[in-house]
JSON list of C-alpha atoms in Angstrom, two decimals:
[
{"chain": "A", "resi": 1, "resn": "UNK", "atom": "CA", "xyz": [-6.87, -25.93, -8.43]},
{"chain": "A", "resi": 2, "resn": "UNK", "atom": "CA", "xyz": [-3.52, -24.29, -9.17]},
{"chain": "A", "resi": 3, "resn": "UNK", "atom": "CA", "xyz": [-0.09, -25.80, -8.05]},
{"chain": "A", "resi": 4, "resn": "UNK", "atom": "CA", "xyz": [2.36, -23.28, -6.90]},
{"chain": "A", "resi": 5, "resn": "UNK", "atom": "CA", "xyz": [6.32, -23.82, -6.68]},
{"chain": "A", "resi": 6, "resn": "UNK", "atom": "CA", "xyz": [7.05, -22.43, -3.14]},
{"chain": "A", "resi": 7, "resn": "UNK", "atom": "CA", "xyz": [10.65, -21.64, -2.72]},
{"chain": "A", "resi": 8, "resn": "UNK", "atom": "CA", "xyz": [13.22, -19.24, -0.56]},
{"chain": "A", "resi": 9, "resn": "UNK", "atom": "CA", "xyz": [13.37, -15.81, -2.56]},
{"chain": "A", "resi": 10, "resn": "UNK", "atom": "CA", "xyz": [17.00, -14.70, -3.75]},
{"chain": "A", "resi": 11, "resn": "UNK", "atom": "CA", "xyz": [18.55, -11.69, -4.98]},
{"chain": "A", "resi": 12, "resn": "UNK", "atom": "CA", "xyz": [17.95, -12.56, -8.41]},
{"chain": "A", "resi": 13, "resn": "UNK", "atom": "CA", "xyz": [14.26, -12.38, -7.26]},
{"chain": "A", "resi": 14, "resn": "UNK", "atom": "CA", "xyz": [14.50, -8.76, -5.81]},
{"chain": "A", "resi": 15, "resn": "UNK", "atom": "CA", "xyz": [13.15, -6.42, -8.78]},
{"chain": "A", "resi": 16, "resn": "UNK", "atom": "CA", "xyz": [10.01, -9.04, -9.01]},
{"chain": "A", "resi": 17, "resn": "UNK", "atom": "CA", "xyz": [9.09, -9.06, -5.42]},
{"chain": "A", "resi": 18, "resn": "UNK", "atom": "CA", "xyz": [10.03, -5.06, -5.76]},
{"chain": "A", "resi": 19, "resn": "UNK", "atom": "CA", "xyz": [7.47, -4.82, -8.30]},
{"chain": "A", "resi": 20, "resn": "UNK", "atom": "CA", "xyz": [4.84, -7.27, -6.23]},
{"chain": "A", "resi": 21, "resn": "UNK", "atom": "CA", "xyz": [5.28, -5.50, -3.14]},
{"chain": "A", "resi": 22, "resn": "UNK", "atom": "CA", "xyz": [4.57, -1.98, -4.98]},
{"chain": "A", "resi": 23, "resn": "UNK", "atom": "CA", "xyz": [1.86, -3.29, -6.79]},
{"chain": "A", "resi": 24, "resn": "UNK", "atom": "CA", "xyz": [0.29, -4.02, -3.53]},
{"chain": "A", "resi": 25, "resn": "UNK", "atom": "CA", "xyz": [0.82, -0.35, -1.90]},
{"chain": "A", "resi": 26, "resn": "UNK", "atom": "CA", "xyz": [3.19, -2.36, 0.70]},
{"chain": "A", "resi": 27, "resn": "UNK", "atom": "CA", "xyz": [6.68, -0.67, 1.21]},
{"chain": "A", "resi": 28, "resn": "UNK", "atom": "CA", "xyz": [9.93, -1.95, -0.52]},
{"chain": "A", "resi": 29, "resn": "UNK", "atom": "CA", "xyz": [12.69, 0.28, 0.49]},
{"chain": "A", "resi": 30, "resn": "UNK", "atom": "CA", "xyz": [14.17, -2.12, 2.74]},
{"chain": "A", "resi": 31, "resn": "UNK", "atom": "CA", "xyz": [13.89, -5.81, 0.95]},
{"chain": "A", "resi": 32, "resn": "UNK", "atom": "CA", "xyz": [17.47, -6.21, 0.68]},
{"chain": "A", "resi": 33, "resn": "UNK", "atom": "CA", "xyz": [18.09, -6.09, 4.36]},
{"chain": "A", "resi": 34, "resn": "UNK", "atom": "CA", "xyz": [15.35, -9.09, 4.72]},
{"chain": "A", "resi": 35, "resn": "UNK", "atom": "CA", "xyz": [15.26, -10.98, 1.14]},
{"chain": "A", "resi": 36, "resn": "UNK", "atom": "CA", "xyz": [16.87, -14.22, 2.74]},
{"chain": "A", "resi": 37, "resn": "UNK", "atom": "CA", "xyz": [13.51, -14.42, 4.77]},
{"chain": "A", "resi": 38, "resn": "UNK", "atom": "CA", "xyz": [11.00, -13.80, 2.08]},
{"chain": "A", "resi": 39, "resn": "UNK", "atom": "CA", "xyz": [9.47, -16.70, 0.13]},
{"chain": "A", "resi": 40, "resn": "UNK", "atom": "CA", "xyz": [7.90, -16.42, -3.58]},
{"chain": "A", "resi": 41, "resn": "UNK", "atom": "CA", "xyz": [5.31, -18.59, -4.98]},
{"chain": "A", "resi": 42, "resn": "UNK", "atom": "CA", "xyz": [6.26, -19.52, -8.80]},
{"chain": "A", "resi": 43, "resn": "UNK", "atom": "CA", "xyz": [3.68, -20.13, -11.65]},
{"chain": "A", "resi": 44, "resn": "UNK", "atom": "CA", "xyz": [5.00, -21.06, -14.75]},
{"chain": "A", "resi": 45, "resn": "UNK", "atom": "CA", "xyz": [8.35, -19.23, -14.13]},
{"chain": "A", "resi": 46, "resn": "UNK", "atom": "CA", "xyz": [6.77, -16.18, -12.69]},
{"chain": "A", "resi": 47, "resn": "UNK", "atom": "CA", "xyz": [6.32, -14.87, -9.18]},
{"chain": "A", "resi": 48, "resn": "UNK", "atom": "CA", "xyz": [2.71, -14.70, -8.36]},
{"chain": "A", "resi": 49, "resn": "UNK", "atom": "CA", "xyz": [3.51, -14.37, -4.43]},
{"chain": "A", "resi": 50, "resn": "UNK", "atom": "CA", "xyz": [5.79, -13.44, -1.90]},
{"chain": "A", "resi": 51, "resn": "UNK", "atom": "CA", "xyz": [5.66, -13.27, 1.82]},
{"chain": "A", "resi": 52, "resn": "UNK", "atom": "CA", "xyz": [8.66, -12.32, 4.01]},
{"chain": "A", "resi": 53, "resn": "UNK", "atom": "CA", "xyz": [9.55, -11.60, 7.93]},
{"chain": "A", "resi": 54, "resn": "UNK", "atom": "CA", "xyz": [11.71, -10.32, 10.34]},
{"chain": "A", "resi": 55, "resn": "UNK", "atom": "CA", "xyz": [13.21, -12.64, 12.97]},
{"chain": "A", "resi": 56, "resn": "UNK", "atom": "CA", "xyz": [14.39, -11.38, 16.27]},
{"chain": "A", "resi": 57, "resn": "UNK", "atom": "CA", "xyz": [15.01, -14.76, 18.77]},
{"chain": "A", "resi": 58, "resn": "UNK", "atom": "CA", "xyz": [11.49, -15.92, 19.95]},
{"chain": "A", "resi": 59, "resn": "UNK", "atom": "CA", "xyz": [9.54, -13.13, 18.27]},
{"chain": "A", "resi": 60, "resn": "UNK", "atom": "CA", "xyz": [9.01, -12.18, 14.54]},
{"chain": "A", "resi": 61, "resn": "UNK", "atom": "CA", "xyz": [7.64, -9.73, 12.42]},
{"chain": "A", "resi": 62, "resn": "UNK", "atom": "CA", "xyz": [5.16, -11.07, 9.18]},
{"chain": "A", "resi": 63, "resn": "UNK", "atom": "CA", "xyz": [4.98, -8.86, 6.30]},
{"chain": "A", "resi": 64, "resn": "UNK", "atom": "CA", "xyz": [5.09, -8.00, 2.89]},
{"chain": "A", "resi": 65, "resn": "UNK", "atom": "CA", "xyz": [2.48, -10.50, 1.85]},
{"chain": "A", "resi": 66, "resn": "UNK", "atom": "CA", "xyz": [1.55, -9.69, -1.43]},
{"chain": "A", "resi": 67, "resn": "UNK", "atom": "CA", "xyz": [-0.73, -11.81, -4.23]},
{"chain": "A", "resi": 68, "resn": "UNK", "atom": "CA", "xyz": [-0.52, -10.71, -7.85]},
{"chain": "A", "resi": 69, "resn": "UNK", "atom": "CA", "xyz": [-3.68, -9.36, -8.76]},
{"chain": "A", "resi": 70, "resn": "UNK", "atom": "CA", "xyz": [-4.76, -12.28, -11.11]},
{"chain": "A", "resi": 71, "resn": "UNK", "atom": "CA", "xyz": [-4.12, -14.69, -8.39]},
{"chain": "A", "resi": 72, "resn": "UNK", "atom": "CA", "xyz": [-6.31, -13.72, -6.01]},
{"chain": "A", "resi": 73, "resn": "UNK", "atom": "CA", "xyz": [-8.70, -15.32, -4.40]},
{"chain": "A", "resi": 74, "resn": "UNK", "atom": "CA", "xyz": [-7.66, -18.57, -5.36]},
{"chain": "A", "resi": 75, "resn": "UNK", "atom": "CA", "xyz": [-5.97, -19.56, -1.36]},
{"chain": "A", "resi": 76, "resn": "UNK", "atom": "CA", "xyz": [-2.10, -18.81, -2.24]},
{"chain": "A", "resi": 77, "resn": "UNK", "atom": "CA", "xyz": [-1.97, -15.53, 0.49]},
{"chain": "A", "resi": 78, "resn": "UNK", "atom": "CA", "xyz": [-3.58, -18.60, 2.83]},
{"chain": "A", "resi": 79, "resn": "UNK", "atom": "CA", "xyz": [-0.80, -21.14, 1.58]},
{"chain": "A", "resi": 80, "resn": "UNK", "atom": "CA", "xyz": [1.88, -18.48, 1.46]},
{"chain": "A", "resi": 81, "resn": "UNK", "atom": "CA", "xyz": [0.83, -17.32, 5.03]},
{"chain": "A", "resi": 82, "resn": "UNK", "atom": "CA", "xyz": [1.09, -20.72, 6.59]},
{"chain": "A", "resi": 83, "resn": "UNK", "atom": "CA", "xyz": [4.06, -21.79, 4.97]},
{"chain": "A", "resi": 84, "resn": "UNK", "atom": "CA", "xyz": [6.29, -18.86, 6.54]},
{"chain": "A", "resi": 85, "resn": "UNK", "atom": "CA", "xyz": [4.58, -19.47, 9.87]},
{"chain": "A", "resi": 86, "resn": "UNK", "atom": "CA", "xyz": [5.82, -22.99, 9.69]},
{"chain": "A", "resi": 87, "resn": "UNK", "atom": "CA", "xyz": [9.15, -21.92, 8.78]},
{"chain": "A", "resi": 88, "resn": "UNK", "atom": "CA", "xyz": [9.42, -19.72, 11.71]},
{"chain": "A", "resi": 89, "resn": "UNK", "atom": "CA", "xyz": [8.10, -22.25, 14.07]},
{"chain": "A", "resi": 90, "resn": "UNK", "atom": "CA", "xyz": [10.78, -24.19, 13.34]},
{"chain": "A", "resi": 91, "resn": "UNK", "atom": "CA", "xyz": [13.43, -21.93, 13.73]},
{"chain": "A", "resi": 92, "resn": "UNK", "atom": "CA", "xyz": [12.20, -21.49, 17.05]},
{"chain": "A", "resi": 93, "resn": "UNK", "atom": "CA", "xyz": [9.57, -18.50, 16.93]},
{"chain": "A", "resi": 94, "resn": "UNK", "atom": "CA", "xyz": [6.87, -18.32, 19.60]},
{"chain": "A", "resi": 95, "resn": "UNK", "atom": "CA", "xyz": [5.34, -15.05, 18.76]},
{"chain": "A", "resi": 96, "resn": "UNK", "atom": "CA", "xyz": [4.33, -13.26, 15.40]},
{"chain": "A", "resi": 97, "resn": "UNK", "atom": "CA", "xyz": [3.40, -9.61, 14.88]},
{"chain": "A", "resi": 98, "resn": "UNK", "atom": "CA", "xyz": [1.95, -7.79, 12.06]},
{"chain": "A", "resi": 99, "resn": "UNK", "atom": "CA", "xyz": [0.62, -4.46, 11.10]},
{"chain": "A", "resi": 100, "resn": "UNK", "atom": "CA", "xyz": [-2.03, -4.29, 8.04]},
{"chain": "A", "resi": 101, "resn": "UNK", "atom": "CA", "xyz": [-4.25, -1.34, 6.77]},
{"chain": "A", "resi": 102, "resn": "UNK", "atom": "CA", "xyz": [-6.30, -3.76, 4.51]},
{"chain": "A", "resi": 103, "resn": "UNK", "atom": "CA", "xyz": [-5.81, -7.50, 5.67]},
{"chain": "A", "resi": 104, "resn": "UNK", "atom": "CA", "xyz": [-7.26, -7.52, 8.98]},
{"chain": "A", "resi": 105, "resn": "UNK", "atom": "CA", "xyz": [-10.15, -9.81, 8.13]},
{"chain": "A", "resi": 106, "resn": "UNK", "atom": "CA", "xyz": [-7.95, -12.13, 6.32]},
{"chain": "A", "resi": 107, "resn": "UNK", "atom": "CA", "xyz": [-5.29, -12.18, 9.24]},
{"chain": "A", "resi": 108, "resn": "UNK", "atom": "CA", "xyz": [-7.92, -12.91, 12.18]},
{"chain": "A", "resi": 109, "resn": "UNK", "atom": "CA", "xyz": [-9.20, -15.88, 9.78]},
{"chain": "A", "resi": 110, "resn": "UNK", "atom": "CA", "xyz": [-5.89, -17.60, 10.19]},
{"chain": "A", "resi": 111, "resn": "UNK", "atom": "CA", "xyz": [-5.29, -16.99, 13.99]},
{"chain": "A", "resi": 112, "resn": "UNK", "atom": "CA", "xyz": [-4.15, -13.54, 14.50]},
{"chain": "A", "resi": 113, "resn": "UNK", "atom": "CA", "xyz": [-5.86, -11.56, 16.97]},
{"chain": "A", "resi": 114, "resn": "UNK", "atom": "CA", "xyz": [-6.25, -8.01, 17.14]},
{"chain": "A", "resi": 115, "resn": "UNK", "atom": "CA", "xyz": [-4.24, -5.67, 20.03]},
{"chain": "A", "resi": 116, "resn": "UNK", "atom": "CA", "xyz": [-3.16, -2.29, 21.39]},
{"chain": "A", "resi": 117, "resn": "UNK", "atom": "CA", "xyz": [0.07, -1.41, 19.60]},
{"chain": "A", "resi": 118, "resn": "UNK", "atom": "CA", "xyz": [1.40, -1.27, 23.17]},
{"chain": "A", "resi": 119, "resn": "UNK", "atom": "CA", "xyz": [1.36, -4.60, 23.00]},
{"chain": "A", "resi": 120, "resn": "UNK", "atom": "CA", "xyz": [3.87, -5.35, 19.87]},
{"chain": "A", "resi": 121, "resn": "UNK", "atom": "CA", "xyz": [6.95, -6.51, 21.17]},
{"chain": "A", "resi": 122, "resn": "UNK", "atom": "CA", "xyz": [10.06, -3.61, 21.33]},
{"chain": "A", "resi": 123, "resn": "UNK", "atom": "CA", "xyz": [12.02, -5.28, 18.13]},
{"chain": "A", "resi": 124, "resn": "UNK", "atom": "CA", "xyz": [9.23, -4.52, 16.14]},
{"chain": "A", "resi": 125, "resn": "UNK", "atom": "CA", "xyz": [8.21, -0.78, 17.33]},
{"chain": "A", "resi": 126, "resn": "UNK", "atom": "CA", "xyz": [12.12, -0.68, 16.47]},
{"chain": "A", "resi": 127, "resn": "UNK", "atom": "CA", "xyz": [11.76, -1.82, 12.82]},
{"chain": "A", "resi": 128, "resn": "UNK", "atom": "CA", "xyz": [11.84, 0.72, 10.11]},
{"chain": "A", "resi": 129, "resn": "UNK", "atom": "CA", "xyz": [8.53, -1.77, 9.06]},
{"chain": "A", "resi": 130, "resn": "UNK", "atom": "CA", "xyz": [6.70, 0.14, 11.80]},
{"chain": "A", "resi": 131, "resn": "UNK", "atom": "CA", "xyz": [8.71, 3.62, 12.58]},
{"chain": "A", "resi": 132, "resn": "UNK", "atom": "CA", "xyz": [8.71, 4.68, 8.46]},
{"chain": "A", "resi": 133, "resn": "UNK", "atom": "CA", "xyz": [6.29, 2.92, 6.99]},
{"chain": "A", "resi": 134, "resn": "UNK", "atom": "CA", "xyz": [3.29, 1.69, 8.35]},
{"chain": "A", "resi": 135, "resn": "UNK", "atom": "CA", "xyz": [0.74, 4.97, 8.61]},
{"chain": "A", "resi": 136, "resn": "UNK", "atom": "CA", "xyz": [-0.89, 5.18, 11.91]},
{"chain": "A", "resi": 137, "resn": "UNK", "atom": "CA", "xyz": [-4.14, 3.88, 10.88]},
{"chain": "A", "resi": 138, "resn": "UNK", "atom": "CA", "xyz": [-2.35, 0.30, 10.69]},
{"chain": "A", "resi": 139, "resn": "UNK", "atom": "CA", "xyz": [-4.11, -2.23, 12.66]},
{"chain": "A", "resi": 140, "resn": "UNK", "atom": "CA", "xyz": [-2.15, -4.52, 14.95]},
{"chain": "A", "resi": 141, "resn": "UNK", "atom": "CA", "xyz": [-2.37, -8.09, 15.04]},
{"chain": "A", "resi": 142, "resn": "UNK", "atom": "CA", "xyz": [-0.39, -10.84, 16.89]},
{"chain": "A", "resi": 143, "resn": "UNK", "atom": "CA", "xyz": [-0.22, -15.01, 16.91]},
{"chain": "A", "resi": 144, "resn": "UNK", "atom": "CA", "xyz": [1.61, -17.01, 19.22]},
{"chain": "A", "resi": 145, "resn": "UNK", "atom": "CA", "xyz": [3.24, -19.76, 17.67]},
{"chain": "A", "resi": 146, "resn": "UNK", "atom": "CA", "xyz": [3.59, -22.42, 20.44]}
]
């Protein structure tokens, strides 16, 4: 099984989680605004993974999870996934939200459940995550964290 080096993404990391994030069709535009609550998953020097968030008090917003095509299916989006939620636990997050076109599945299989997009909480209908650039067709998905 492979070892990956989990660590906090910095700005030195942006153009490789740029290229990660557009690899995986997932928007980009506004990493710089959220890079300091991203992590990357390292193998041999490289980043293979990234997931980042948006943290408003209680409630948060996952996204951006992204696997480099070779490293799929080998449990890092599951590793990545849990680490962040962990993270956010501890700063004190009760409630995730998320918005996928392609990760539903995936999502439910790690606690996420599936609900009207009247139920996302304001901060995140107020993101530029969901008001540019997640189509319509994105399904909603939430967790609560404690």
């Amino acid at each position: 099984m492979t070892q990956w080096d989990l660590r906090n993404a910095t700005a030195a990391d942006r153009e490789a989680v740029k290229f990660l994030l557009d690899e995986n069709d997932l928007p980009a535009a506004d990493i710089d605004e959220h890079l300091q609550c991203f992590l990357v998953a390292i193998d041999n020097g490289i980043i293979v993974g990234v997931v980042g968030a948006e943290i408003s008090g209680t409630e948060a917003l996952l996204r951006s999870l992204a696997v480099r095509v070779p490293d799929r299916g080998k449990g890092l989006g599951g590793i990545l996934s849990n680490a962040i939620l962990s993270s956010m636990k501890q700063m004190g997050v009760k409630q995730v939200a998320l918005l996928t076109t392609t990760a539903e599945k995936f999502f439910a299989n790690h606690g996420f459940i599936t609900v009207p997009k009247t139920q996302i909480p304001e901060f995140v209908k107020a993101s530029k995550e969901y008001r540019l650039y997640c189509p319509s067709t994105a399904v909603c998905m939430i967790k609560q964290l404690a």
